CSV table of C-alpha atoms in Angstrom, one decimal:
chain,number,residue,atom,x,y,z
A,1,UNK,CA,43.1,18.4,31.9
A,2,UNK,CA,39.5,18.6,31.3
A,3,UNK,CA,37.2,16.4,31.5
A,4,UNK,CA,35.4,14.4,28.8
A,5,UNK,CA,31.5,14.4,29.6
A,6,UNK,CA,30.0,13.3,26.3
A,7,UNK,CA,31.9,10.1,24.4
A,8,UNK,CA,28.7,10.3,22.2
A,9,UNK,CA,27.4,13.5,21.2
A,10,UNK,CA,25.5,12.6,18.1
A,11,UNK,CA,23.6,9.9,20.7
A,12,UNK,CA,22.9,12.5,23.4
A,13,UNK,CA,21.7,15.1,20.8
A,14,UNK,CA,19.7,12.0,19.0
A,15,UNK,CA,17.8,11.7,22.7
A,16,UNK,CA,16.2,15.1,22.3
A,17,UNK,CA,15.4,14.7,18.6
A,18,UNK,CA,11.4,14.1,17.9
A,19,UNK,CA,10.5,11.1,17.2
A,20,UNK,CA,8.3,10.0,14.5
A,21,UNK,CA,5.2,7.8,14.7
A,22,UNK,CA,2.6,6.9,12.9
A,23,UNK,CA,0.3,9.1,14.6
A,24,UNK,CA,2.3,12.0,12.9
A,25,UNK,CA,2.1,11.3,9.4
A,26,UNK,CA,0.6,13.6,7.4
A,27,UNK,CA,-0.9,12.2,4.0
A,28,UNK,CA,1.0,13.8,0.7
A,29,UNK,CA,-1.8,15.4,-1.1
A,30,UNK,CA,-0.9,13.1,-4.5
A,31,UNK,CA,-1.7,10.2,-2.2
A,32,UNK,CA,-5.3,11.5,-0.4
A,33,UNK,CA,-6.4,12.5,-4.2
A,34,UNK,CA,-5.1,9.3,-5.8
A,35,UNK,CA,-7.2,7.1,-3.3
A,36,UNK,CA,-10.6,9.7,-3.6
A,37,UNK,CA,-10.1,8.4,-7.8
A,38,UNK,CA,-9.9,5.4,-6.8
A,39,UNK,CA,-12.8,4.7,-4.4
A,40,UNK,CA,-15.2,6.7,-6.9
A,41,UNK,CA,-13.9,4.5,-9.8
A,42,UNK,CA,-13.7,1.0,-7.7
A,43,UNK,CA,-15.4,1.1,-5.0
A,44,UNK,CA,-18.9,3.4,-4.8
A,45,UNK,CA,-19.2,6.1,-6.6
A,46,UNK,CA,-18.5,9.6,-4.9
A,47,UNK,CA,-21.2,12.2,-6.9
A,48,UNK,CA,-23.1,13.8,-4.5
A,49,UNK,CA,-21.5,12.5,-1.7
A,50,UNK,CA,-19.8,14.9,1.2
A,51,UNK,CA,-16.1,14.2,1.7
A,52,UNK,CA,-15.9,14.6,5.5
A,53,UNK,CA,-12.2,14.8,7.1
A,54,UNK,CA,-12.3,14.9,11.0
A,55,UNK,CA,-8.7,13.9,11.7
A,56,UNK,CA,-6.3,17.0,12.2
A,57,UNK,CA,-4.6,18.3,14.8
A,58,UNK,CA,-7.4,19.9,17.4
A,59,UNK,CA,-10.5,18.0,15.5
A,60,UNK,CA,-12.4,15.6,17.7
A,61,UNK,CA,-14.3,13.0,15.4
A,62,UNK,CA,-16.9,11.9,17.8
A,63,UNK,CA,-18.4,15.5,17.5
A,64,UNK,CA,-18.8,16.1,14.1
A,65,UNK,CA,-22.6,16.5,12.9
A,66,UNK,CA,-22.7,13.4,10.4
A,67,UNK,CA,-25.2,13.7,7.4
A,68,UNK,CA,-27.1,10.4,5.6
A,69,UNK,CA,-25.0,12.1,2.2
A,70,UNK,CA,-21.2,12.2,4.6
A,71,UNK,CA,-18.7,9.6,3.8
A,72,UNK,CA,-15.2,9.9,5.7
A,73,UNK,CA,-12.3,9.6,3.7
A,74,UNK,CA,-9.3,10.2,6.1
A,75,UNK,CA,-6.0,9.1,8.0
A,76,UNK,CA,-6.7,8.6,11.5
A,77,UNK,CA,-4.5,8.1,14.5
A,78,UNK,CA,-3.4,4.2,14.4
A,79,UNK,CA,-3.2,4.0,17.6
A,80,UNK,CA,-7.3,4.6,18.2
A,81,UNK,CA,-8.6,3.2,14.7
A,82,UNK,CA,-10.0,0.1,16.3
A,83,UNK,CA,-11.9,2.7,18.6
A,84,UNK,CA,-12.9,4.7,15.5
A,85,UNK,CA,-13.8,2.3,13.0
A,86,UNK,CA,-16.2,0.4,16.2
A,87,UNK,CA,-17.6,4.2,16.4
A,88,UNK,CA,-18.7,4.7,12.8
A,89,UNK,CA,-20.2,1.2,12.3
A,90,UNK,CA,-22.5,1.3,15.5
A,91,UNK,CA,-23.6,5.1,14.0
A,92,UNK,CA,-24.2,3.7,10.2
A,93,UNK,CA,-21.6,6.4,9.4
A,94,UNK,CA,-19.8,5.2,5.8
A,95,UNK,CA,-16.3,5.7,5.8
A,96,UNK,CA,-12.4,4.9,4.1
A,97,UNK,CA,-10.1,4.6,6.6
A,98,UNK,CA,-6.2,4.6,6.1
A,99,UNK,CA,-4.7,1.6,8.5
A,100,UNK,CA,-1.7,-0.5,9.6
A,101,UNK,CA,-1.2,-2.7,7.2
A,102,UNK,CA,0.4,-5.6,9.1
A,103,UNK,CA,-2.2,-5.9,11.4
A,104,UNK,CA,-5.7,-5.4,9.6
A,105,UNK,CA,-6.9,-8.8,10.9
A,106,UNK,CA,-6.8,-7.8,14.1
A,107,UNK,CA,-9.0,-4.8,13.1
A,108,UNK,CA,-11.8,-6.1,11.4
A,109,UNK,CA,-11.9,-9.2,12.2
A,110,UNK,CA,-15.3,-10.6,11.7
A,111,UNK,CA,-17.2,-7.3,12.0
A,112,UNK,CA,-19.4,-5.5,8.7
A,113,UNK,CA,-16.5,-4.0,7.0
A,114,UNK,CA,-13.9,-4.7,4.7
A,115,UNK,CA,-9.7,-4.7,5.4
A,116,UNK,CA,-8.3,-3.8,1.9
A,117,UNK,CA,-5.2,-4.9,1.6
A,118,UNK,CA,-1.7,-3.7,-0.1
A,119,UNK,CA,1.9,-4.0,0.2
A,120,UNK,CA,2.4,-0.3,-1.1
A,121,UNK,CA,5.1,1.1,2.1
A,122,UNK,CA,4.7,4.9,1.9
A,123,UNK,CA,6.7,7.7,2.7
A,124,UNK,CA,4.9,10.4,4.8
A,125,UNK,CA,5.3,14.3,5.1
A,126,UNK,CA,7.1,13.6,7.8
A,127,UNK,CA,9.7,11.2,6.5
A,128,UNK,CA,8.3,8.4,7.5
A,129,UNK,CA,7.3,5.0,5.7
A,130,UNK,CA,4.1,2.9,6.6
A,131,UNK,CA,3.5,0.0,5.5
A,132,UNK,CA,-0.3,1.1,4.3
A,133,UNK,CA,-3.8,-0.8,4.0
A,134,UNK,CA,-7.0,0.7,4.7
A,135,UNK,CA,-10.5,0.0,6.4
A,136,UNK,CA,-13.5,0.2,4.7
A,137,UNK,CA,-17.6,-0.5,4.8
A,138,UNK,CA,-18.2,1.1,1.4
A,139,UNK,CA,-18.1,-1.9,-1.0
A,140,UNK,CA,-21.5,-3.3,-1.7
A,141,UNK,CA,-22.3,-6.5,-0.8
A,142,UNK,CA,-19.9,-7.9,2.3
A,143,UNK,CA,-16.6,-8.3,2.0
A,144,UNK,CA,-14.2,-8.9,4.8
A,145,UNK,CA,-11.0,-9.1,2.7
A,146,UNK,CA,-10.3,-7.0,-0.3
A,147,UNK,CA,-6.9,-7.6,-1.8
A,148,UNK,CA,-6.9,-4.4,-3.9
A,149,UNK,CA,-3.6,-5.2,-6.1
A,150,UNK,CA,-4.9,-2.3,-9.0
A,151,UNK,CA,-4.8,0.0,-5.8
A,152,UNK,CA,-1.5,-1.4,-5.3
A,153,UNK,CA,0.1,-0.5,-8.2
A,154,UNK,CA,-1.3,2.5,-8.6
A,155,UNK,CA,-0.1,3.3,-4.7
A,156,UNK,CA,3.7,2.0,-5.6
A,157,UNK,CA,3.8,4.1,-9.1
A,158,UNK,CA,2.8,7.2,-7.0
A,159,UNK,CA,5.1,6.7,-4.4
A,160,UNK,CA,8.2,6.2,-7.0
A,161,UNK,CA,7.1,9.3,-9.3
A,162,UNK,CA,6.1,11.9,-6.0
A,163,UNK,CA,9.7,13.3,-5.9
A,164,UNK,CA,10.0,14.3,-9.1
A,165,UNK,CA,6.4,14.8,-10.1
A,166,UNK,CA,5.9,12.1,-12.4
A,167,UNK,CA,4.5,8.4,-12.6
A,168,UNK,CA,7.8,5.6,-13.6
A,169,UNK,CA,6.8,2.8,-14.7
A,170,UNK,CA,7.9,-0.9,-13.8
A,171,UNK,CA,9.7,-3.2,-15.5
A,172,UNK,CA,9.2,-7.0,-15.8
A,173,UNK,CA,11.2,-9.3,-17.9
A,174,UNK,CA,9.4,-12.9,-19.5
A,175,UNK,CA,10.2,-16.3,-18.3
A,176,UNK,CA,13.6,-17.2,-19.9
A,177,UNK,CA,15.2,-14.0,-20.1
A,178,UNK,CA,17.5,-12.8,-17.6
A,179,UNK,CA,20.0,-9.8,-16.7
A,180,UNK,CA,23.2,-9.5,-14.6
A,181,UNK,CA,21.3,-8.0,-12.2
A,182,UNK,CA,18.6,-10.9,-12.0
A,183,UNK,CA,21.6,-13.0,-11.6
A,184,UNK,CA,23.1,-11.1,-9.1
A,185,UNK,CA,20.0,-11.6,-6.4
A,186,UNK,CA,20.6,-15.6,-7.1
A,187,UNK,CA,23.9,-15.2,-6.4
A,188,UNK,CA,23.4,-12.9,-3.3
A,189,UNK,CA,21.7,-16.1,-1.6
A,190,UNK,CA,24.9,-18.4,-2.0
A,191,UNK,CA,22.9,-20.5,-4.8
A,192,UNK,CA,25.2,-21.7,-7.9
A,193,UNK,CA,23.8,-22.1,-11.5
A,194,UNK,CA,25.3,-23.5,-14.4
A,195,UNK,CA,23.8,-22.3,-18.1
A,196,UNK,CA,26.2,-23.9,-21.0
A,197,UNK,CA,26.4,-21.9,-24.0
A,198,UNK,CA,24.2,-23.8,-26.2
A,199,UNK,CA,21.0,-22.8,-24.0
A,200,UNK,CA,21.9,-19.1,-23.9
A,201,UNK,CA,22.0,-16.2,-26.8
A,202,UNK,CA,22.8,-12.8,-25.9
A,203,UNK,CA,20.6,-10.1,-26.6
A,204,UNK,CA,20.8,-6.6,-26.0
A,205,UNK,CA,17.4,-6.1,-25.7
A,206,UNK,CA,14.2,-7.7,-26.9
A,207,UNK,CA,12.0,-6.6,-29.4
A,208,UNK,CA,9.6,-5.3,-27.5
A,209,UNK,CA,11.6,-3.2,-25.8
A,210,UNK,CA,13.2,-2.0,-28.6
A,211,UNK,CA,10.2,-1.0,-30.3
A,212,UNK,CA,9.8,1.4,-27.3
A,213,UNK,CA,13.0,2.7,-27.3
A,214,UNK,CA,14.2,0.5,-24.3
A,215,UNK,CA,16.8,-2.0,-24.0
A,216,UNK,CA,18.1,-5.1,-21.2
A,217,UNK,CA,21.1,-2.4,-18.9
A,218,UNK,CA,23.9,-4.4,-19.8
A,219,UNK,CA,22.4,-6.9,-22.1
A,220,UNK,CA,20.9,-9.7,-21.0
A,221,UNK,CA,20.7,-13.7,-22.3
A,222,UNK,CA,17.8,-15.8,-23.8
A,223,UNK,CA,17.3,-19.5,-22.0
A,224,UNK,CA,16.7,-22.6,-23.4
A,225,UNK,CA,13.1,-23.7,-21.7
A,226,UNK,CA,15.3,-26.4,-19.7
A,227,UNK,CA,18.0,-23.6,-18.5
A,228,UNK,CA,15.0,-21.5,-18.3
A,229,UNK,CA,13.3,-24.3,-15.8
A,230,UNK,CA,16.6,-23.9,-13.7
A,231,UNK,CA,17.1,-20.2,-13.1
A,232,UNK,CA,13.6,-20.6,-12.4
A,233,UNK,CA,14.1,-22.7,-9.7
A,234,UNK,CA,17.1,-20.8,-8.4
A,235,UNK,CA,15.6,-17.5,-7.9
A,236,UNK,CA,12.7,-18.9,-6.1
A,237,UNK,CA,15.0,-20.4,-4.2
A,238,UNK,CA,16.6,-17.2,-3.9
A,239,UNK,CA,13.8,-15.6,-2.5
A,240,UNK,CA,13.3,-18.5,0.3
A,241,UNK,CA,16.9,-17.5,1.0
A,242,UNK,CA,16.2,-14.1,1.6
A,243,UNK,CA,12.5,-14.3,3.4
A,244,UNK,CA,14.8,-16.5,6.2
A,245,UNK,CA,15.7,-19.8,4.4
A,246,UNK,CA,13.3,-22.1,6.1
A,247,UNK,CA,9.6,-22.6,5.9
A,248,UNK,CA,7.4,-23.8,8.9
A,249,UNK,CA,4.1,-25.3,7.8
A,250,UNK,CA,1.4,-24.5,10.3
A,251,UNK,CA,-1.6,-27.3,10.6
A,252,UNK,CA,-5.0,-26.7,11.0
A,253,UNK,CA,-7.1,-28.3,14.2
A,254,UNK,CA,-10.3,-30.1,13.5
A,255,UNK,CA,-12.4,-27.5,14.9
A,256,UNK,CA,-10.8,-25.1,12.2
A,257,UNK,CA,-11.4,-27.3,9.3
A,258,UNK,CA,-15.0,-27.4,10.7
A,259,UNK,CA,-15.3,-23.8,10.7
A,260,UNK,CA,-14.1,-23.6,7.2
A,261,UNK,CA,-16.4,-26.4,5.8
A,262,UNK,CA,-19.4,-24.2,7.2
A,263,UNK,CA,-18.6,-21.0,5.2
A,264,UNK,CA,-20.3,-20.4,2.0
A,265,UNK,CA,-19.8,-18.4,-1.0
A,266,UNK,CA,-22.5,-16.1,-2.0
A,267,UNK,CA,-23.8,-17.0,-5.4
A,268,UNK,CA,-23.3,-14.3,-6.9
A,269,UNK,CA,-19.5,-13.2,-6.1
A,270,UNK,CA,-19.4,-9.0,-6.9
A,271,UNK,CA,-16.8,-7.9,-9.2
A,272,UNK,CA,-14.2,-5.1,-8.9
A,273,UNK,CA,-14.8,-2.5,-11.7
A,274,UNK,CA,-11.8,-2.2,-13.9
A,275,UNK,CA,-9.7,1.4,-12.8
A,276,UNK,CA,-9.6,3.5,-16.1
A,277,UNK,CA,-6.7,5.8,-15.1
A,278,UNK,CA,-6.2,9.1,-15.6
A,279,UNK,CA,-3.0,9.7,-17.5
A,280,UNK,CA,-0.2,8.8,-15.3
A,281,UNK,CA,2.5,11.6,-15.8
A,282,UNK,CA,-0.6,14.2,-14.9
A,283,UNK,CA,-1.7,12.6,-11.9
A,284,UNK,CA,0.9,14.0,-9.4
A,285,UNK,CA,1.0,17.1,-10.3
A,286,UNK,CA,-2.8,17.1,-11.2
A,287,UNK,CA,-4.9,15.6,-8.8
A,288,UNK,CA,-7.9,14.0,-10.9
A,289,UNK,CA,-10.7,14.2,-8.3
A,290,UNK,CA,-12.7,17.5,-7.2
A,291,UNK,CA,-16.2,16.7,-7.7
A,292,UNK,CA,-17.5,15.9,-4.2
A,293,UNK,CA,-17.7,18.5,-1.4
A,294,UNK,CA,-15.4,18.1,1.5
A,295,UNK,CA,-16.0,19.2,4.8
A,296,UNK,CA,-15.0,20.5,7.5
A,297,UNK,CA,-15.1,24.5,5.7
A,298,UNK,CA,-11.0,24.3,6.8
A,299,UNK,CA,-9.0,23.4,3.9
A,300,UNK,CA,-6.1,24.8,5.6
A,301,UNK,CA,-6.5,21.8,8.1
A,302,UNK,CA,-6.1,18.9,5.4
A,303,UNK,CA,-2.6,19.5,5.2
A,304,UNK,CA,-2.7,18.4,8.7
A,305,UNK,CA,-4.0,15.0,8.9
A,306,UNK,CA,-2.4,12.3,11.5
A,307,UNK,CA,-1.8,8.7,10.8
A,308,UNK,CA,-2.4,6.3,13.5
A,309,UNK,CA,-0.5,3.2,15.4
Protein backbone atom coordinates (compact mmCIF):
# COMPACT_ATOMS: atom_id res chain seq x y z
CA UNK A 1 0.00 0.00 0.00
CA UNK A 2 1.53 3.28 -0.58
CA UNK A 3 2.22 5.68 1.47
CA UNK A 4 0.48 9.00 2.10
CA UNK A 5 3.22 11.82 2.31
CA UNK A 6 1.08 14.97 1.88
CA UNK A 7 -2.45 15.14 4.20
CA UNK A 8 -2.38 18.77 2.96
CA UNK A 9 -1.41 19.58 -0.44
CA UNK A 10 -3.06 22.88 -0.91
CA UNK A 11 -0.89 23.84 2.56
CA UNK A 12 2.35 22.51 1.23
CA UNK A 13 1.81 24.17 -2.25
CA UNK A 14 0.59 27.45 -0.20
CA UNK A 15 4.34 27.40 1.51
CA UNK A 16 5.95 28.07 -1.85
CA UNK A 17 3.40 30.60 -3.02
CA UNK A 18 4.85 34.46 -2.87
CA UNK A 19 3.83 36.30 -0.48
CA UNK A 20 2.57 39.72 -0.59
CA UNK A 21 3.72 42.78 1.41
CA UNK A 22 3.44 46.07 1.39
CA UNK A 23 6.69 46.59 -0.02
CA UNK A 24 5.18 45.02 -3.28
CA UNK A 25 2.39 47.08 -4.07
CA UNK A 26 2.31 48.73 -6.97
CA UNK A 27 0.00 51.96 -7.19
CA UNK A 28 -3.10 51.54 -9.87
CA UNK A 29 -2.47 54.41 -12.12
CA UNK A 30 -6.36 55.88 -11.37
CA UNK A 31 -5.09 56.13 -7.81
CA UNK A 32 -1.33 57.97 -8.41
CA UNK A 33 -3.34 60.53 -10.90
CA UNK A 34 -6.31 60.91 -8.51
CA UNK A 35 -3.83 62.06 -5.63
CA UNK A 36 -1.46 64.41 -8.25
CA UNK A 37 -5.42 66.28 -8.74
CA UNK A 38 -5.66 66.43 -5.54
CA UNK A 39 -2.48 67.82 -4.09
CA UNK A 40 -2.55 70.63 -7.03
CA UNK A 41 -6.17 71.42 -6.06
CA UNK A 42 -5.70 71.13 -2.04
CA UNK A 43 -2.75 71.23 -1.16
CA UNK A 44 0.06 73.55 -3.26
CA UNK A 45 -0.29 74.01 -6.51
CA UNK A 46 1.80 71.72 -9.00
CA UNK A 47 2.47 74.28 -12.28
CA UNK A 48 5.89 74.36 -12.81
CA UNK A 49 6.84 71.99 -10.51
CA UNK A 50 8.92 68.59 -11.45
CA UNK A 51 7.09 65.42 -10.46
CA UNK A 52 9.99 63.27 -9.32
CA UNK A 53 9.35 59.39 -8.79
CA UNK A 54 12.48 57.55 -7.33
CA UNK A 55 10.75 54.42 -5.95
CA UNK A 56 10.79 51.40 -8.47
CA UNK A 57 12.41 48.38 -8.59
CA UNK A 58 16.43 49.11 -9.07
CA UNK A 59 16.06 53.07 -8.27
CA UNK A 60 17.98 54.27 -5.26
CA UNK A 61 16.37 57.54 -3.85
CA UNK A 62 19.33 58.86 -2.03
CA UNK A 63 21.02 59.42 -5.50
CA UNK A 64 18.80 61.18 -7.37
CA UNK A 65 20.07 64.87 -8.37
CA UNK A 66 17.12 66.95 -6.60
CA UNK A 67 16.30 70.39 -8.12
CA UNK A 68 14.82 73.66 -5.91
CA UNK A 69 11.58 73.09 -8.73
CA UNK A 70 11.47 68.78 -7.74
CA UNK A 71 8.69 67.65 -5.57
CA UNK A 72 8.32 63.73 -4.87
CA UNK A 73 5.12 62.38 -5.36
CA UNK A 74 5.56 58.57 -4.79
CA UNK A 75 4.90 55.16 -2.89
CA UNK A 76 7.88 54.16 -1.12
CA UNK A 77 8.81 50.94 0.63
CA UNK A 78 7.00 51.04 4.24
CA UNK A 79 9.27 49.42 5.70
CA UNK A 80 12.20 52.36 5.21
CA UNK A 81 9.67 55.49 5.06
CA UNK A 82 10.72 56.64 8.47
CA UNK A 83 14.38 56.50 6.91
CA UNK A 84 13.06 58.37 3.87
CA UNK A 85 10.86 60.94 5.02
CA UNK A 86 14.05 61.90 7.88
CA UNK A 87 16.17 62.03 4.41
CA UNK A 88 14.09 64.52 2.49
CA UNK A 89 13.40 66.89 5.50
CA UNK A 90 17.22 67.28 6.57
CA UNK A 91 17.83 68.00 2.41
CA UNK A 92 14.70 70.66 2.20
CA UNK A 93 13.56 68.24 -0.55
CA UNK A 94 9.38 68.74 -0.73
CA UNK A 95 7.63 65.67 -1.11
CA UNK A 96 3.96 63.41 -0.88
CA UNK A 97 4.62 60.35 0.53
CA UNK A 98 2.10 57.35 0.48
CA UNK A 99 2.18 55.63 4.23
CA UNK A 100 0.74 53.05 6.66
CA UNK A 101 -2.05 54.34 7.76
CA UNK A 102 -2.37 52.79 11.23
CA UNK A 103 0.81 53.97 12.32
CA UNK A 104 1.39 57.65 11.06
CA UNK A 105 2.00 58.83 14.64
CA UNK A 106 4.73 56.99 15.00
CA UNK A 107 6.09 58.54 11.71
CA UNK A 108 5.84 62.05 12.09
CA UNK A 109 5.56 62.48 15.33
CA UNK A 110 6.52 65.98 16.28
CA UNK A 111 8.89 66.58 13.24
CA UNK A 112 8.10 69.63 10.21
CA UNK A 113 5.61 67.64 8.27
CA UNK A 114 2.22 66.76 8.08
CA UNK A 115 0.53 62.87 8.58
CA UNK A 116 -2.67 63.11 6.41
CA UNK A 117 -4.93 60.89 7.40
CA UNK A 118 -7.81 58.50 5.71
CA UNK A 119 -9.60 55.47 6.31
CA UNK A 120 -9.73 54.76 2.42
CA UNK A 121 -8.19 50.54 2.49
CA UNK A 122 -6.91 50.09 -1.06
CA UNK A 123 -6.50 47.33 -3.28
CA UNK A 124 -3.08 47.15 -4.97
CA UNK A 125 -1.83 45.71 -8.37
CA UNK A 126 -0.90 43.04 -6.56
CA UNK A 127 -4.07 42.09 -4.77
CA UNK A 128 -3.43 43.45 -1.89
CA UNK A 129 -5.40 46.00 0.38
CA UNK A 130 -3.60 48.75 2.63
CA UNK A 131 -5.07 50.51 4.76
CA UNK A 132 -3.62 54.02 3.12
CA UNK A 133 -2.57 57.58 4.65
CA UNK A 134 0.20 59.61 3.42
CA UNK A 135 3.22 61.91 4.60
CA UNK A 136 3.55 65.15 3.60
CA UNK A 137 5.68 68.77 4.15
CA UNK A 138 3.80 70.49 1.33
CA UNK A 139 0.89 72.30 3.13
CA UNK A 140 1.79 75.89 3.93
CA UNK A 141 1.89 76.88 7.28
CA UNK A 142 2.55 73.68 9.86
CA UNK A 143 0.41 71.18 10.23
CA UNK A 144 1.10 67.99 12.00
CA UNK A 145 -2.30 66.31 11.41
CA UNK A 146 -4.37 66.68 8.35
CA UNK A 147 -7.48 64.68 8.43
CA UNK A 148 -8.14 64.84 4.65
CA UNK A 149 -11.96 63.37 4.66
CA UNK A 150 -12.61 65.16 0.76
CA UNK A 151 -9.38 62.98 -0.03
CA UNK A 152 -11.22 60.32 1.54
CA UNK A 153 -14.02 60.10 -0.34
CA UNK A 154 -12.62 60.74 -3.32
CA UNK A 155 -9.99 57.69 -2.43
CA UNK A 156 -13.18 55.26 -1.48
CA UNK A 157 -15.30 56.32 -4.74
CA UNK A 158 -12.12 55.44 -6.80
CA UNK A 159 -11.53 52.37 -5.26
CA UNK A 160 -15.39 51.15 -5.69
CA UNK A 161 -15.61 52.39 -9.44
CA UNK A 162 -11.66 51.04 -10.62
CA UNK A 163 -13.09 47.55 -11.65
CA UNK A 164 -15.42 48.61 -13.85
CA UNK A 165 -14.08 52.03 -14.90
CA UNK A 166 -16.51 54.24 -13.33
CA UNK A 167 -17.12 56.36 -10.08
CA UNK A 168 -20.49 54.74 -7.72
CA UNK A 169 -21.68 56.81 -5.69
CA UNK A 170 -22.72 56.36 -1.90
CA UNK A 171 -25.81 56.26 -0.41
CA UNK A 172 -26.95 57.69 2.93
CA UNK A 173 -30.42 57.63 4.27
CA UNK A 174 -31.81 60.80 6.85
CA UNK A 175 -32.34 60.39 10.53
CA UNK A 176 -35.74 58.52 10.81
CA UNK A 177 -35.74 56.44 7.88
CA UNK A 178 -34.73 53.03 7.86
CA UNK A 179 -34.36 49.73 5.54
CA UNK A 180 -34.40 46.03 6.26
CA UNK A 181 -31.01 46.10 5.74
CA UNK A 182 -30.28 48.97 8.46
CA UNK A 183 -32.25 46.78 10.64
CA UNK A 184 -30.53 43.78 9.97
CA UNK A 185 -26.91 45.31 11.31
CA UNK A 186 -29.06 46.10 14.73
CA UNK A 187 -30.14 42.80 14.79
CA UNK A 188 -26.70 41.18 13.87
CA UNK A 189 -25.47 42.63 17.39
CA UNK A 190 -28.28 40.65 19.54
CA UNK A 191 -30.00 44.23 20.24
CA UNK A 192 -34.10 44.10 20.19
CA UNK A 193 -36.22 47.08 19.05
CA UNK A 194 -39.84 47.56 19.28
CA UNK A 195 -41.48 50.33 16.63
CA UNK A 196 -45.48 50.09 17.00
CA UNK A 197 -47.36 50.92 14.03
CA UNK A 198 -48.52 54.29 14.80
CA UNK A 199 -44.70 55.62 14.61
CA UNK A 200 -43.97 53.96 11.25
CA UNK A 201 -45.35 54.57 7.52
CA UNK A 202 -43.97 52.59 4.73
CA UNK A 203 -42.48 54.10 1.90
CA UNK A 204 -41.02 52.80 -1.06
CA UNK A 205 -38.79 55.39 -1.51
CA UNK A 206 -38.56 59.08 -0.70
CA UNK A 207 -38.95 61.89 -2.77
CA UNK A 208 -35.73 62.63 -3.28
CA UNK A 209 -34.89 59.58 -4.42
CA UNK A 210 -37.51 59.27 -6.56
CA UNK A 211 -36.93 62.39 -8.32
CA UNK A 212 -33.56 60.68 -9.33
CA UNK A 213 -34.97 57.69 -10.40
CA UNK A 214 -33.93 55.80 -7.17
CA UNK A 215 -35.88 54.03 -4.65
CA UNK A 216 -35.35 52.35 -0.63
CA UNK A 217 -34.34 48.11 -2.08
CA UNK A 218 -37.16 46.62 -0.45
CA UNK A 219 -38.99 49.66 0.85
CA UNK A 220 -38.18 51.13 3.78
CA UNK A 221 -40.36 52.90 6.95
CA UNK A 222 -40.62 56.50 8.12
CA UNK A 223 -40.12 57.00 12.25
CA UNK A 224 -41.90 58.92 14.52
CA UNK A 225 -38.93 61.36 16.05
CA UNK A 226 -39.44 59.22 19.38
CA UNK A 227 -39.07 55.76 17.41
CA UNK A 228 -36.64 57.61 15.46
CA UNK A 229 -34.67 58.52 18.96
CA UNK A 230 -34.64 54.58 19.53
CA UNK A 231 -33.30 53.06 16.41
CA UNK A 232 -30.98 55.79 16.89
CA UNK A 233 -29.77 54.55 19.91
CA UNK A 234 -29.82 50.97 18.85
CA UNK A 235 -27.59 51.12 15.97
CA UNK A 236 -25.08 53.01 17.85
CA UNK A 237 -25.28 50.53 20.12
CA UNK A 238 -24.89 48.25 17.32
CA UNK A 239 -21.80 49.55 16.28
CA UNK A 240 -20.20 49.35 20.09
CA UNK A 241 -21.32 45.72 19.54
CA UNK A 242 -19.39 45.25 16.61
CA UNK A 243 -16.05 47.54 17.39
CA UNK A 244 -15.78 44.75 20.67
CA UNK A 245 -18.78 45.73 22.98
CA UNK A 246 -16.87 47.39 25.63
CA UNK A 247 -15.19 50.80 25.94
CA UNK A 248 -12.05 51.49 28.09
CA UNK A 249 -11.58 55.13 28.88
CA UNK A 250 -7.92 56.00 29.11
CA UNK A 251 -6.96 59.12 31.63
CA UNK A 252 -4.62 61.64 31.11
CA UNK A 253 -1.46 62.23 33.82
CA UNK A 254 -0.89 65.65 35.00
CA UNK A 255 2.17 66.10 33.18
CA UNK A 256 -0.06 65.54 29.91
CA UNK A 257 -2.69 67.92 30.76
CA UNK A 258 0.31 70.31 31.24
CA UNK A 259 1.62 69.71 27.90
CA UNK A 260 -1.67 70.34 26.47
CA UNK A 261 -2.44 73.59 28.35
CA UNK A 262 0.97 74.95 26.71
CA UNK A 263 0.02 74.44 23.04
CA UNK A 264 -1.42 77.29 21.16
CA UNK A 265 -3.42 77.79 18.19
CA UNK A 266 -1.96 80.03 15.55
CA UNK A 267 -4.22 82.98 14.97
CA UNK A 268 -4.80 82.59 11.95
CA UNK A 269 -5.88 78.69 11.34
CA UNK A 270 -5.24 78.00 7.19
CA UNK A 271 -8.08 76.61 5.35
CA UNK A 272 -8.33 73.60 3.03
CA UNK A 273 -9.39 74.85 -0.43
CA UNK A 274 -12.58 73.34 -1.45
CA UNK A 275 -11.76 70.09 -4.33
CA UNK A 276 -13.73 71.16 -7.50
CA UNK A 277 -13.79 67.68 -9.11
CA UNK A 278 -13.39 66.68 -12.30
CA UNK A 279 -16.49 64.72 -13.50
CA UNK A 280 -16.48 61.57 -11.67
CA UNK A 281 -17.45 58.76 -14.39
CA UNK A 282 -14.29 60.32 -16.54
CA UNK A 283 -11.86 60.25 -13.89
CA UNK A 284 -10.85 56.47 -14.05
CA UNK A 285 -10.63 56.07 -17.26
CA UNK A 286 -9.33 59.69 -17.76
CA UNK A 287 -6.71 60.67 -15.48
CA UNK A 288 -7.29 64.64 -14.99
CA UNK A 289 -3.70 65.64 -14.27
CA UNK A 290 -0.72 66.05 -16.92
CA UNK A 291 0.56 69.39 -16.56
CA UNK A 292 3.72 68.98 -14.44
CA UNK A 293 6.85 67.21 -15.71
CA UNK A 294 7.77 63.98 -14.18
CA UNK A 295 10.95 62.56 -13.85
CA UNK A 296 13.02 60.08 -13.92
CA UNK A 297 12.86 60.13 -18.29
CA UNK A 298 11.46 56.12 -17.46
CA UNK A 299 7.87 56.07 -17.78
CA UNK A 300 8.02 52.46 -18.32
CA UNK A 301 9.26 52.34 -14.57
CA UNK A 302 6.04 54.07 -12.91
CA UNK A 303 4.18 51.04 -13.47
CA UNK A 304 6.55 49.71 -11.03
CA UNK A 305 6.39 51.58 -7.90
CA UNK A 306 6.63 49.60 -4.29
CA UNK A 307 4.70 50.32 -1.26
CA UNK A 308 6.39 50.08 1.97
CA UNK A 309 5.84 48.30 5.62
Amino acid sequence: MPKNTFTDYEGFVEKFKPKKTTDDCYTPEWLYNLVVDYIDKCVHPLAGLNIVRPFYPGGDYERVDYKPDDVVIDNPPFSIISAIVNFYLSRGVRFWLWAPGLTLGGLVKDKPCAAVVTRASITYANGAIVNTGFVTNLYPGDPRIVVAGTLDRLLSEGENGASNGKMLPRYELPDGVVSSALLQRIAAAGIDLRVEGSECRFTRGLDSQKAAGKDLFGGGWLLSREAAAREAAAREAAAMEAAGGRTIHWLLSEQEKAVMDSLTTPAEIYQIPKYVPDPLNAMVANPPFAAPTIKPEHPSLFDELTLGQ
